[in-house]
Tab-separated table of C-alpha atoms and ligand atoms in Angstrom:
chain	number	residue	atom	x	y	z
A	194	MET	CA	-10.644	-39.822	-5.459
A	195	ARG	CA	-12.109	-36.477	-4.397
A	196	HIS	CA	-13.308	-36.237	-0.810
A	197	PRO	CA	-16.825	-34.735	-0.918
A	198	ILE	CA	-16.107	-32.315	1.962
A	199	ARG	CA	-12.823	-31.145	0.434
A	200	SER	CA	-14.514	-29.893	-2.755
A	201	VAL	CA	-14.724	-26.087	-3.048
A	202	GLY	CA	-18.519	-26.425	-3.516
A	203	ALA	CA	-19.056	-28.318	-0.272
A	204	GLN	CA	-16.681	-26.085	1.673
A	205	LEU	CA	-18.230	-22.856	0.406
A	206	SER	CA	-21.772	-23.992	1.019
A	207	LEU	CA	-20.846	-25.227	4.490
A	208	ALA	CA	-19.219	-21.887	5.258
A	209	LEU	CA	-22.297	-20.058	4.075
A	210	LEU	CA	-24.533	-22.366	6.104
A	211	LEU	CA	-22.419	-21.757	9.169
A	212	VAL	CA	-22.498	-17.963	8.769
A	213	VAL	CA	-26.312	-17.972	8.311
A	214	ALA	CA	-26.750	-20.369	11.273
A	215	ILE	CA	-24.567	-18.170	13.513
A	216	ALA	CA	-26.433	-15.004	12.423
A	217	LEU	CA	-29.807	-16.622	13.097
A	218	GLY	CA	-28.604	-17.987	16.439
A	219	ILE	CA	-27.482	-14.502	17.501
A	220	VAL	CA	-30.856	-13.056	16.444
A	221	TYR	CA	-32.642	-15.812	18.378
A	222	VAL	CA	-30.605	-15.370	21.556
A	223	ALA	CA	-30.902	-11.576	21.390
A	224	VAL	CA	-34.606	-11.332	20.586
A	225	VAL	CA	-36.491	-14.097	22.418
A	226	PRO	CA	-35.472	-13.557	26.074
A	227	SER	CA	-35.605	-9.762	25.855
A	228	LEU	CA	-39.033	-9.862	24.239
A	229	GLU	CA	-40.257	-12.157	27.058
A	230	ASN	CA	-38.848	-9.827	29.757
A	231	ARG	CA	-40.263	-6.769	28.097
A	232	LEU	CA	-43.781	-8.204	27.823
A	233	VAL	CA	-43.824	-9.497	31.420
A	234	ASN	CA	-42.316	-6.243	32.797
A	235	THR	CA	-44.909	-4.201	30.952
A	236	ARG	CA	-47.696	-6.204	32.579
A	237	VAL	CA	-46.049	-5.911	36.043
A	238	GLY	CA	-45.701	-2.126	35.534
A	239	GLN	CA	-49.374	-1.905	34.526
A	240	LEU	CA	-50.436	-3.788	37.646
A	241	GLU	CA	-48.222	-1.518	39.766
A	242	ARG	CA	-49.872	1.602	38.330
A	243	ASP	CA	-53.394	0.059	38.746
A	244	ALA	CA	-52.611	-0.884	42.350
A	245	ALA	CA	-51.444	2.674	43.126
A	246	ARG	CA	-54.620	4.064	41.506
A	247	LEU	CA	-56.935	1.733	43.474
A	248	ARG	CA	-55.212	2.342	46.782
A	249	PRO	CA	-57.100	5.515	47.817
A	250	THR	CA	-60.468	3.889	47.027
A	251	ILE	CA	-59.996	1.230	49.728
A	252	ARG	CA	-61.826	2.392	52.893
A	253	GLN	CA	-62.371	0.769	56.247
A	254	SER	CA	-66.039	0.347	55.378
A	255	ALA	CA	-65.165	-1.440	52.134
A	256	ILE	CA	-62.841	-4.125	53.394
A	257	TYR	CA	-65.602	-6.677	53.844
A	258	ASP	CA	-67.525	-5.617	50.738
A	259	PRO	CA	-66.916	-8.114	47.911
A	260	ASP	CA	-68.090	-5.577	45.328
A	261	VAL	CA	-64.993	-3.475	45.912
A	262	VAL	CA	-62.549	-6.179	44.687
A	263	ALA	CA	-64.984	-7.310	41.963
A	264	THR	CA	-65.245	-3.789	40.552
A	265	ALA	CA	-61.468	-3.332	40.752
A	266	ALA	CA	-60.905	-6.677	38.984
A	267	ALA	CA	-63.311	-5.667	36.209
A	268	LYS	CA	-61.514	-2.349	35.765
A	269	THR	CA	-57.965	-3.736	35.722
A	270	GLY	CA	-58.522	-7.141	34.078
A	271	ALA	CA	-56.479	-8.708	36.942
A	272	ARG	CA	-57.343	-10.723	39.998
A	273	VAL	CA	-57.675	-8.362	42.990
A	274	ILE	CA	-57.081	-9.592	46.562
A	275	LEU	CA	-57.279	-7.714	49.816
A	276	MET	CA	-54.931	-9.209	52.414
A	277	ALA	CA	-54.735	-8.683	56.127
A	278	GLN	CA	-52.031	-9.603	58.613
A	279	LEU	CA	-53.630	-11.454	61.468
A	280	SER	CA	-51.125	-12.305	64.240
A	281	ASP	CA	-48.325	-14.141	62.228
A	282	THR	CA	-50.347	-14.996	59.154
A	283	ALA	CA	-51.249	-13.047	56.098
A	284	LEU	CA	-54.816	-13.937	55.059
A	285	ALA	CA	-56.920	-13.022	52.063
A	286	ILE	CA	-60.033	-11.289	53.339
A	287	GLN	CA	-61.399	-10.381	49.898
A	288	ASP	CA	-60.569	-12.080	46.577
A	289	SER	CA	-62.145	-11.326	43.231
A	290	VAL	CA	-62.130	-15.060	42.355
A	291	GLY	CA	-63.723	-16.087	45.695
A	292	ALA	CA	-62.139	-16.195	49.119
A	293	GLN	CA	-62.132	-20.009	49.260
A	294	LEU	CA	-59.579	-20.082	46.382
A	295	SER	CA	-57.133	-17.676	47.963
A	296	GLY	CA	-54.702	-20.222	49.445
A	297	ASP	CA	-52.224	-19.585	46.602
A	298	VAL	CA	-51.908	-15.855	47.403
A	299	GLU	CA	-51.472	-16.555	51.093
A	300	ASN	CA	-48.283	-18.439	50.228
A	301	ASP	CA	-47.040	-16.044	47.621
A	302	PRO	CA	-43.921	-14.214	48.780
A	303	ILE	CA	-44.717	-10.757	47.281
A	304	ALA	CA	-48.249	-10.590	48.779
A	305	VAL	CA	-47.116	-11.999	52.142
A	306	GLU	CA	-44.128	-9.644	52.335
A	307	THR	CA	-46.132	-6.489	51.553
A	308	THR	CA	-48.885	-7.456	54.043
A	309	ARG	CA	-46.300	-8.178	56.747
A	310	THR	CA	-43.968	-5.246	56.259
A	311	GLY	CA	-46.250	-2.617	54.743
A	312	ARG	CA	-43.799	-2.066	51.893
A	313	ALA	CA	-44.982	-2.147	48.249
A	314	GLY	CA	-43.669	-4.983	46.128
A	315	HIS	CA	-43.924	-6.300	42.579
A	316	GLY	CA	-42.537	-9.017	40.333
A	317	THR	CA	-43.446	-12.449	38.938
A	318	VAL	CA	-44.343	-15.590	40.819
A	319	GLN	CA	-44.559	-19.153	39.612
A	320	GLU	CA	-47.086	-21.743	40.633
A	321	GLY	CA	-46.669	-25.096	39.017
A	322	ASP	CA	-46.335	-24.387	35.320
A	323	ASP	CA	-48.111	-21.040	35.559
A	324	HIS	CA	-46.376	-17.672	35.829
A	325	TYR	CA	-48.034	-14.518	37.222
A	326	ALA	CA	-47.243	-10.836	37.228
A	327	GLU	CA	-47.985	-9.313	40.576
A	328	ALA	CA	-48.095	-5.900	42.324
A	329	ALA	CA	-48.901	-5.354	46.007
A	330	VAL	CA	-49.393	-2.047	47.855
A	331	PRO	CA	-50.141	-1.452	51.554
A	332	VAL	CA	-53.584	0.020	52.286
A	333	LEU	CA	-55.398	1.326	55.419
A	334	GLU	CA	-52.053	1.632	57.208
A	335	ALA	CA	-53.789	3.569	60.055
A	336	GLN	CA	-56.129	0.627	60.789
A	337	GLY	CA	-53.663	-2.232	60.690
A	338	ARG	CA	-51.688	-4.232	58.185
A	339	TYR	CA	-53.589	-4.582	54.977
A	340	ALA	CA	-52.384	-5.001	51.448
A	341	LEU	CA	-54.013	-4.727	48.057
A	342	VAL	CA	-52.658	-7.362	45.701
A	343	LEU	CA	-53.162	-7.420	41.909
A	344	ARG	CA	-52.212	-10.592	40.156
A	345	ASP	CA	-52.517	-11.589	36.499
A	346	SER	CA	-51.371	-14.604	34.569
A	347	VAL	CA	-48.599	-13.893	31.987
A	348	GLN	CA	-49.467	-16.986	29.921
A	349	ASN	CA	-50.723	-14.668	27.171
A	350	GLN	CA	-47.417	-12.882	27.016
A	351	PHE	CA	-45.592	-16.229	27.025
A	352	GLY	CA	-47.924	-17.362	24.237
A	353	SER	CA	-46.893	-14.348	22.136
A	354	VAL	CA	-43.244	-15.076	22.811
A	355	HIS	CA	-43.713	-18.720	21.824
A	356	LEU	CA	-45.348	-17.621	18.622
A	357	VAL	CA	-42.414	-15.339	17.813
A	358	GLN	CA	-40.044	-18.156	18.775
A	359	LYS	CA	-41.804	-20.582	16.452
A	360	ARG	CA	-41.857	-18.095	13.575
A	361	LEU	CA	-38.158	-17.330	14.146
A	362	LEU	CA	-37.277	-21.039	14.039
A	363	LEU	CA	-39.338	-21.495	10.902
A	364	ALA	CA	-37.655	-18.471	9.267
A	365	ALA	CA	-34.262	-19.823	10.382
A	366	GLY	CA	-35.021	-23.220	8.849
A	367	ALA	CA	-36.068	-21.618	5.581
A	368	GLY	CA	-33.086	-19.258	5.629
A	369	LEU	CA	-30.683	-22.146	6.173
A	370	LEU	CA	-32.250	-24.123	3.362
A	371	ILE	CA	-32.020	-21.173	0.986
A	372	ALA	CA	-28.402	-20.495	2.086
A	373	LEU	CA	-27.564	-24.179	1.503
A	374	LEU	CA	-29.136	-24.180	-1.960
A	375	LEU	CA	-27.705	-20.837	-2.968
A	376	GLY	CA	-24.291	-21.674	-1.537
A	377	TYR	CA	-24.147	-25.067	-3.147
A	378	GLY	CA	-25.442	-23.735	-6.478
A	379	GLY	CA	-22.978	-20.834	-6.537
A	380	ALA	CA	-20.117	-22.966	-5.399
A	381	TRP	CA	-20.978	-25.689	-7.902
A	382	MET	CA	-20.750	-23.213	-10.754
A	383	PHE	CA	-17.471	-21.832	-9.364
A	384	ALA	CA	-16.089	-25.364	-8.928
A	385	ARG	CA	-17.168	-26.248	-12.463
A	386	ARG	CA	-15.044	-23.403	-13.804
A	387	ILE	CA	-12.098	-24.498	-11.704
A	388	ARG	CA	-12.450	-28.106	-12.930
A	389	ARG	CA	-12.492	-26.855	-16.507
A	390	LEU	CA	-9.228	-24.977	-15.853
A	391	GLU	CA	-7.783	-28.076	-14.205
A	392	ARG	CA	-8.637	-30.161	-17.289
A	393	ALA	CA	-7.061	-27.499	-19.509
A	394	ALA	CA	-3.864	-27.557	-17.394
A	395	ASP	CA	-3.739	-31.357	-17.590
A	396	ARG	CA	-4.214	-31.156	-21.371
A	397	ILE	CA	-1.350	-28.686	-21.678
A	398	ALA	CA	0.804	-30.769	-19.337
A	399	SER	CA	0.247	-33.818	-21.534
A	400	GLY	CA	1.497	-31.814	-24.560
A	401	ARG	CA	-1.847	-31.157	-26.244
A	402	PHE	CA	-1.882	-27.467	-27.169
A	403	ASP	CA	-4.662	-27.565	-29.797
A	404	GLU	CA	-7.713	-26.638	-27.645
A	405	PRO	CA	-7.928	-23.026	-26.422
A	406	VAL	CA	-8.460	-22.384	-22.691
A	407	ARG	CA	-11.750	-20.459	-22.197
A	408	ASP	CA	-13.744	-19.222	-19.260
A	409	THR	CA	-17.167	-17.692	-19.800
A	410	GLY	CA	-17.373	-15.915	-16.422
A	411	GLY	CA	-15.477	-12.884	-15.142
A	412	GLY	CA	-13.244	-11.909	-12.230
A	413	GLU	CA	-10.108	-13.669	-11.049
A	414	LEU	CA	-10.960	-16.997	-12.646
A	415	ARG	CA	-11.359	-15.323	-16.046
A	416	ARG	CA	-7.972	-13.656	-15.580
A	417	LEU	CA	-6.475	-17.030	-14.586
A	418	ALA	CA	-7.985	-18.649	-17.688
A	419	ASP	CA	-6.571	-15.831	-19.866
A	420	ALA	CA	-3.124	-16.383	-18.316
A	421	PHE	CA	-3.455	-20.150	-19.032
A	422	GLU	CA	-4.365	-19.339	-22.626
A	423	ARG	CA	-1.322	-17.108	-23.046
A	424	MET	CA	0.775	-19.924	-21.576
A	425	ARG	CA	-0.821	-22.444	-23.991
A	426	VAL	CA	-0.108	-20.256	-27.047
A	427	ARG	CA	3.498	-19.660	-25.958
A	428	LEU	CA	4.102	-23.342	-25.246
A	429	ALA	CA	2.579	-24.290	-28.580
A	430	GLN	CA	4.923	-21.861	-30.335
A	431	LEU	CA	7.928	-23.211	-28.432
A	432	ASP	CA	6.859	-26.753	-29.147
A	433	ASP	CA	6.574	-25.999	-32.861
A	434	ALA	CA	9.957	-24.284	-32.833
A	435	ARG	CA	11.495	-27.252	-30.991
A	436	ARG	CA	10.100	-29.784	-33.468
A	437	GLU	CA	11.262	-27.710	-36.409
A	438	PHE	CA	14.668	-27.279	-34.828
A	439	VAL	CA	15.090	-31.016	-34.184
A	440	ALA	CA	13.895	-31.869	-37.700
A	441	ASN	CA	16.262	-29.323	-39.292
A	442	ALA	CA	19.189	-30.312	-37.081
A	443	SER	CA	18.743	-34.032	-37.846
A	444	HIS	CA	18.491	-33.236	-41.526
A	445	GLU	CA	21.692	-31.137	-41.414
A	446	LEU	CA	23.506	-33.879	-39.489
A	447	ARG	CA	22.383	-36.605	-41.816
A	448	THR	CA	23.849	-35.073	-45.011
A	449	PRO	CA	27.529	-35.070	-43.963
A	450	LEU	CA	27.116	-38.379	-42.150
A	451	PHE	CA	25.721	-39.997	-45.327
A	452	SER	CA	28.541	-38.539	-47.304
A	453	LEU	CA	31.140	-39.823	-44.820
A	454	GLY	CA	29.545	-43.280	-44.894
A	455	GLY	CA	29.706	-43.309	-48.688
A	456	PHE	CA	33.371	-42.350	-48.746
A	457	LEU	CA	34.178	-45.020	-46.195
A	458	GLU	CA	32.594	-47.643	-48.428
A	459	LEU	CA	34.632	-46.373	-51.396
A	460	LEU	CA	37.860	-46.350	-49.429
A	461	ASP	CA	37.344	-50.052	-48.756
A	462	ASP	CA	38.027	-50.718	-52.371
A	463	GLU	CA	41.557	-52.058	-52.631
A	464	GLU	CA	41.896	-51.136	-56.311
A	465	LEU	CA	41.723	-47.421	-55.431
A	466	ASP	CA	44.631	-45.360	-56.788
A	467	GLU	CA	46.493	-42.975	-54.521
A	468	ALA	CA	45.186	-39.731	-56.115
A	469	THR	CA	41.526	-40.798	-55.772
A	470	ARG	CA	42.121	-41.909	-52.194
A	471	LYS	CA	43.583	-38.503	-51.349
A	472	GLU	CA	40.651	-36.827	-53.016
A	473	PHE	CA	38.238	-38.926	-50.965
A	474	LEU	CA	40.144	-38.131	-47.754
A	475	ALA	CA	40.033	-34.425	-48.509
A	476	SER	CA	36.257	-34.618	-49.021
A	477	MET	CA	35.865	-36.568	-45.809
A	478	ARG	CA	37.934	-33.980	-43.921
A	479	GLU	CA	35.617	-31.289	-45.288
A	480	GLN	CA	32.578	-33.184	-44.033
A	481	VAL	CA	34.148	-33.637	-40.606
A	482	VAL	CA	34.870	-29.920	-40.412
A	483	ARG	CA	31.256	-29.263	-41.391
A	484	LEU	CA	29.987	-31.684	-38.759
A	485	THR	CA	32.204	-30.152	-36.066
A	486	LYS	CA	31.022	-26.649	-36.902
A	487	LEU	CA	27.406	-27.792	-36.948
A	488	ALA	CA	27.774	-29.499	-33.572
A	489	SER	CA	29.322	-26.406	-32.003
A	490	ASP	CA	26.663	-24.127	-33.542
A	491	LEU	CA	23.890	-26.387	-32.196
A	492	LEU	CA	25.544	-26.352	-28.801
A	493	ASP	CA	25.671	-22.542	-28.813
A	494	LEU	CA	21.991	-22.344	-29.779
A	495	THR	CA	21.055	-24.830	-27.035
A	496	ARG	CA	22.960	-22.752	-24.517
A	497	LEU	CA	21.330	-19.555	-25.795
A	498	ASP	CA	17.897	-21.148	-25.507
A	499	ALA	CA	18.570	-22.381	-22.000
A	500	GLY	CA	19.919	-18.951	-21.008
A	501	ARG	CA	23.184	-20.622	-20.005
A	502	LEU	CA	25.338	-18.554	-22.297
A	503	THR	CA	26.744	-15.630	-20.329
A	504	VAL	CA	28.685	-12.673	-21.727
A	505	GLU	CA	31.426	-10.622	-20.153
A	506	ARG	CA	31.352	-6.821	-20.215
A	507	GLU	CA	34.673	-5.187	-20.979
A	508	PRO	CA	35.966	-2.484	-23.333
A	509	VAL	CA	36.630	-4.133	-26.695
A	510	ASP	CA	38.388	-2.201	-29.444
A	511	LEU	CA	36.383	-2.970	-32.581
A	512	SER	CA	39.099	-1.438	-34.815
A	513	ALA	CA	41.786	-3.807	-33.522
A	514	LEU	CA	39.310	-6.641	-33.708
A	515	ALA	CA	38.512	-5.803	-37.395
A	516	GLU	CA	42.221	-5.952	-38.225
A	517	GLU	CA	42.490	-9.261	-36.380
A	518	VAL	CA	39.618	-10.901	-38.267
A	519	ALA	CA	40.865	-9.570	-41.567
A	520	GLU	CA	44.282	-11.133	-40.949
A	521	GLU	CA	42.649	-14.387	-40.026
A	522	PHE	CA	40.560	-14.534	-43.193
A	523	ARG	CA	43.153	-13.166	-45.614
A	524	PRO	CA	44.326	-16.619	-46.809
A	525	ALA	CA	40.726	-17.684	-47.338
A	526	ALA	CA	39.969	-14.441	-49.196
A	527	ARG	CA	42.907	-15.044	-51.463
A	528	GLY	CA	41.564	-18.508	-52.135
A	529	THR	CA	38.168	-17.139	-53.141
A	530	GLU	CA	39.757	-14.206	-54.977
A	531	HIS	CA	38.093	-11.619	-52.738
A	532	VAL	CA	39.625	-8.256	-51.947
A	533	LEU	CA	39.513	-7.916	-48.187
A	534	GLU	CA	39.915	-4.360	-46.824
A	535	VAL	CA	39.777	-2.825	-43.356
A	536	SER	CA	38.722	0.706	-42.579
A	537	ALA	CA	39.363	1.385	-38.895
A	538	PRO	CA	41.372	4.598	-38.613
A	539	GLU	CA	40.918	5.083	-34.835
A	540	PRO	CA	40.069	2.924	-31.812
A	541	VAL	CA	36.364	2.276	-31.312
A	542	PHE	CA	35.564	0.863	-27.904
A	543	ALA	CA	32.447	-1.231	-27.336
A	544	ASP	CA	31.231	-2.461	-23.986
A	545	ALA	CA	30.966	-6.151	-24.847
A	546	ASP	CA	32.410	-9.650	-24.657
A	547	GLU	CA	35.499	-9.782	-26.877
A	548	LEU	CA	35.228	-13.477	-27.716
A	549	ARG	CA	31.583	-13.160	-28.678
A	550	VAL	CA	32.169	-10.045	-30.811
A	551	LEU	CA	34.948	-11.946	-32.538
A	552	GLN	CA	32.578	-14.853	-33.156
A	553	ILE	CA	30.001	-12.514	-34.725
A	554	ALA	CA	32.684	-10.819	-36.891
A	555	ARG	CA	33.825	-14.223	-38.145
A	556	ILE	CA	30.263	-15.240	-39.031
A	557	LEU	CA	29.776	-12.002	-41.034
A	558	VAL	CA	33.139	-12.051	-42.821
A	559	GLU	CA	32.816	-15.766	-43.611
A	560	ASN	CA	29.377	-15.105	-45.153
A	561	ALA	CA	30.747	-12.202	-47.184
A	562	LEU	CA	33.423	-14.476	-48.617
A	563	LEU	CA	31.296	-17.568	-49.126
A	564	HIS	CA	27.997	-16.155	-50.393
A	565	THR	CA	29.380	-13.629	-52.928
A	566	SER	CA	30.981	-14.137	-56.318
A	567	PRO	CA	34.777	-14.403	-56.471
A	568	GLY	CA	36.537	-11.140	-57.127
A	569	THR	CA	34.136	-8.943	-55.178
A	570	ALA	CA	35.435	-6.531	-52.556
A	571	VAL	CA	34.726	-7.082	-48.853
A	572	GLN	CA	35.251	-4.255	-46.400
A	573	ILE	CA	35.353	-4.423	-42.579
A	574	ARG	CA	34.728	-1.055	-40.886
A	575	ALA	CA	34.726	0.039	-37.245
A	576	ARG	CA	33.122	3.373	-36.352
A	577	LEU	CA	31.492	5.286	-33.517
A	578	SER	CA	28.090	6.881	-33.840
A	579	ASP	CA	26.731	8.769	-30.780
A	580	ASP	CA	27.092	6.306	-27.897
A	581	ARG	CA	27.024	3.252	-30.151
A	582	ALA	CA	30.048	1.349	-31.398
A	583	MET	CA	29.628	-0.241	-34.814
A	584	LEU	CA	31.291	-2.977	-36.757
A	585	GLU	CA	30.227	-3.187	-40.418
A	586	VAL	CA	30.939	-5.905	-42.965
A	587	GLU	CA	30.168	-4.759	-46.473
A	588	ASP	CA	30.417	-6.625	-49.747
A	589	ASP	CA	29.747	-5.844	-53.407
A	590	SER	CA	27.613	-8.912	-54.050
A	591	ALA	CA	24.407	-9.057	-56.073
A	592	GLY	CA	22.482	-8.112	-52.908
A	593	ILE	CA	19.765	-9.899	-50.965
A	594	PRO	CA	16.066	-9.696	-51.932
A	595	ASP	CA	14.218	-7.261	-49.590
A	596	ASP	CA	11.508	-9.727	-48.615
A	597	GLN	CA	14.092	-12.199	-47.312
A	598	CYS	CA	16.226	-9.810	-45.256
A	599	ASP	CA	14.485	-10.654	-41.994
A	600	GLN	CA	14.247	-14.371	-42.683
A	601	LEU	CA	18.038	-14.588	-43.117
A	602	PHE	CA	18.337	-14.300	-39.304
A	603	GLU	CA	16.053	-17.294	-38.729
A	604	ARG	CA	17.604	-20.630	-37.791
A	605	PHE	CA	18.437	-22.876	-40.749
A	606	TYR	CA	17.356	-20.280	-43.283
A	607	ARG	CA	19.413	-20.056	-46.454
A	608	LEU	CA	18.859	-18.197	-49.682
A	609	GLU	CA	18.246	-20.361	-52.691
A	610	GLY	CA	21.398	-21.203	-54.620
A	611	THR	CA	23.553	-20.785	-51.497
A	612	ARG	CA	26.449	-23.239	-51.114
A	613	ALA	CA	25.208	-26.535	-49.733
A	614	SER	CA	27.741	-26.714	-46.894
A	615	GLY	CA	26.244	-23.833	-44.918
A	616	SER	CA	23.565	-24.826	-42.440
A	617	GLY	CA	21.904	-21.432	-42.033
A	618	LEU	CA	22.751	-21.037	-38.352
A	619	GLY	CA	25.487	-18.379	-38.466
A	620	LEU	CA	23.314	-15.219	-38.639
A	621	ALA	CA	20.788	-16.622	-36.087
A	622	ILE	CA	23.595	-17.161	-33.592
A	623	ALA	CA	25.109	-13.764	-34.418
A	624	ARG	CA	21.832	-11.921	-33.768
A	625	GLU	CA	21.151	-13.742	-30.478
A	626	LEU	CA	24.709	-13.079	-29.275
A	627	ALA	CA	24.402	-9.377	-30.218
A	628	GLU	CA	21.120	-9.121	-28.282
A	629	LEU	CA	22.734	-10.759	-25.311
A	630	MET	CA	25.250	-7.894	-25.269
A	631	ASP	CA	22.435	-5.287	-25.658
A	632	GLY	CA	23.326	-4.866	-29.290
A	633	THR	CA	21.711	-5.417	-32.673
A	634	ILE	CA	22.561	-6.695	-36.123
A	635	GLU	CA	20.970	-4.923	-39.066
A	636	LEU	CA	21.125	-5.740	-42.725
A	637	ALA	CA	21.086	-2.999	-45.355
A	638	THR	CA	21.038	-4.163	-48.907
A	639	ARG	CA	20.876	-2.349	-52.204
A	640	SER	CA	21.769	-3.869	-55.512
A	641	GLY	CA	25.467	-4.325	-55.584
A	642	ARG	CA	26.021	-3.692	-51.881
A	643	THR	CA	25.222	-5.659	-48.802
A	644	VAL	CA	26.085	-4.256	-45.359
A	645	PHE	CA	25.704	-6.160	-42.078
A	646	THR	CA	26.050	-3.757	-39.117
A	647	LEU	CA	26.722	-4.963	-35.570
A	648	THR	CA	25.827	-2.142	-33.173
A	649	LEU	CA	26.974	-2.352	-29.518
A	650	PRO	CA	26.941	0.037	-26.562
A	651	ALA	CA	30.071	2.175	-26.663
A	652	ALA	CA	32.476	1.820	-23.734
A	653	SER	CA	33.598	4.964	-21.961
A	654	VAL	CA	37.322	4.321	-21.461
A	655	ALA	CA	40.209	6.665	-21.386
A	656	ALA	CA	43.025	4.151	-21.809
A	657	PRO	CA	41.691	0.788	-23.006
A	658	PRO	CA	43.545	-2.425	-22.450
A	659	PRO	CA	45.385	-3.773	-25.495
A	660	PHE	CA	43.589	-6.263	-27.693
A	661	SER	CA	44.446	-9.724	-26.480
A	662	ARG	CA	45.259	-12.446	-28.933
A	663	GLU	CA	45.000	-15.236	-26.349
A	664	LYS	CA	41.286	-14.703	-26.080
A	665	MET	CA	40.679	-15.443	-29.768
A	666	LEU	CA	37.891	-17.899	-30.319
A	667	PRO	CA	37.877	-20.313	-33.286
A	668	THR	CA	34.889	-19.882	-35.656
A	669	GLY	CA	31.701	-21.466	-34.300
A	670	THR	CA	32.843	-22.100	-30.757
B	791	ATP	N1	26.938	-11.414	-47.362
B	791	ATP	C1	25.981	-12.145	-47.871
B	791	ATP	N2	25.616	-12.021	-49.153
B	791	ATP	C2	24.621	-12.760	-49.656
B	791	ATP	N3	23.943	-13.668	-48.980
B	791	ATP	C3	24.243	-13.823	-47.674
B	791	ATP	C4	25.285	-13.067	-47.046
B	791	ATP	N4	25.321	-13.441	-45.780
B	791	ATP	C5	24.374	-14.388	-45.577
B	791	ATP	N5	23.734	-14.653	-46.726
B	791	ATP	C6	22.625	-15.556	-46.941
B	791	ATP	O1	22.042	-15.775	-45.692
B	791	ATP	C7	21.972	-17.169	-45.425
B	791	ATP	C8	22.108	-17.381	-43.931
B	791	ATP	O2	23.411	-17.124	-43.488
B	791	ATP	P1	23.963	-17.873	-42.259
B	791	ATP	O3	25.304	-17.347	-41.975
B	791	ATP	O4	22.955	-17.802	-41.201
B	791	ATP	O5	23.996	-19.376	-42.704
B	791	ATP	P2	25.031	-20.081	-43.695
B	791	ATP	O6	26.149	-19.192	-43.985
B	791	ATP	O7	24.255	-20.623	-44.857
B	791	ATP	O8	25.479	-21.333	-42.864
B	791	ATP	P3	26.457	-21.329	-41.542
B	791	ATP	O9	25.604	-21.784	-40.484
B	791	ATP	O10	27.534	-22.209	-41.907
B	791	ATP	O11	26.883	-19.893	-41.376
B	791	ATP	C9	23.060	-17.753	-46.198
B	791	ATP	O12	22.781	-19.115	-46.504
B	791	ATP	C10	23.060	-16.909	-47.455
B	791	ATP	O13	22.084	-17.367	-48.334
B	792	MG	MG1	27.247	-18.294	-42.502
C-alpha cells in the first residue's frame, strides 16, 4: 500500500508549502519589528525637534503660566510638561493635561534624569500596557534645574504595525493555501503521468506488448515515455522472433524424430529381410545426422543471440582454407556429379577466426553442392581487394530469384523446391558469424551464376603462420 506522505504529489506540495512558509516567515520577521522601530523612532525624533524649538520660548516669567504648556501642546500634538528639581525630587510644575495628573512623569526615568542632570534625553517609556515616545530638554539653566518634557503615546504607531501584522498574516495564510493547492494540483498531474508509466512498465514486464506507451506532456517524463515505447517495440519484435524461432525449431526437430519413430516401428517386424533392414538403418542414420546438425546449428544460434560466441583474431590464409574445404568436399562433389574447382593462386590473409571462416566456407560449399543440379561447376576463389580479403563460392545453378536474395539469410528460410533435409539455418549462421568478425556475406545472382562472397578485413602479415589442420571444425559445430 502507498504511504500518503511518500507519494510524489504529497512530497512536492509539502516542499512547496515549506518554501512558501519559510519565505513568508522571513518577510514577517524582517518587516514587522523594523516597521515598529521606525514608526516609534520617527515620533521620538519629532518630539526631540519640537522640544528644541520650544526651548527658547520658555522664560522665567512663563514657568507658572499654564497657557505656555497648553499652547505648546496644541502646536506639537504632544503632552508638554515643565519639570523642576526641588531638593532631591523632580516635580512637574506645569502639565498640559493638568498638574494633578503629573505623577507618572515624576517617576519617568527620562524626565527625572534630564531635570536632575540638565542633559537632554529621549526614548520610549512604558506604563502598564501603554508605550510613550518622550523627549526632554533642560531649560532656564541660569535660574535652576528645569526641564521641558514632551511625551506622546505611540499606541497609534503600534496600531498601524498591528494592522500591517494582521494583513501580513492574512496574506501568508492565503499564500500558503494557494501554494498548497497549486503544489498539490501540479504534483498530482505529475504523479498521474508517473503512475501511467509505472502501469506501462508493469504491462511490459508481464509480457503484454500490444498497448503503446504514451505521455501527453513534455520534458523528461515525455522522453522517458518515448524510451519506454522504444523498449516496448524492441521487446515485442524480440518476442515475436523468439516465438517464431521456437515454433520453427520444434517443427524442424519433429520431422526427423517422427521419421525415426516410424523406422523403429518397422524394424520391430521380425519378417523383415536383411536388405530392407539395411535400407531402414541407412535412412535412420541420415535422420540422426540431420538431427545432430540441427542441434548444433540451434546451439550456435542460441550462443550468437546470447552474445556468448566469441571469435579469435588471427591471420587466416583464405587460399589455403579454400583448398582445404575443396579437399574435404571432393568425395561429396563426386557423389553429386559436381565439378569442384579452386582458384587461389596466391595467399590471401584475412584477420579472422580460422575455425569460424572454415564453418562459413563449409556452409557455402555445401549449399552449392546440394541446391544445384548435378553436373554443374562449383568454384571456390580467394582474392584480395583493397584492404578486404574475400572468399567466393560460385556455382552455375539456375540462380536465385532477386526478390528472395535477402530472405535467404533469414533463419529457417528455404527456397521452394529445396531438398527437405535442409533446415534453412546455414546462411543465417554464416552471416551472423561473418558480422561477428567485422565481415559481410553478399549474394550476387544472375541467371546461370550464383556467387556468395564472404568479405573479411585483410590481415597485414609479412610471414603468416602455416594453415593448421588440427583446428579444423566439423560442419555445423
Ligand atoms: N548456392 C545456392 N543455389 C541455390 N539456392 C541456394 C544456394 N544456397 C542456398 N540456397 C537456398 O537458400 C536456402 C537457405 O540456405 P541455408 O544454407 O540457409 O539453409 P539450407 O541449406 O536449406 O539448410 P541447412 O541449415 O542445412 O544449411 C536453401 O534452402 C536454398 O533454397
Ligand atoms: Mg545450407
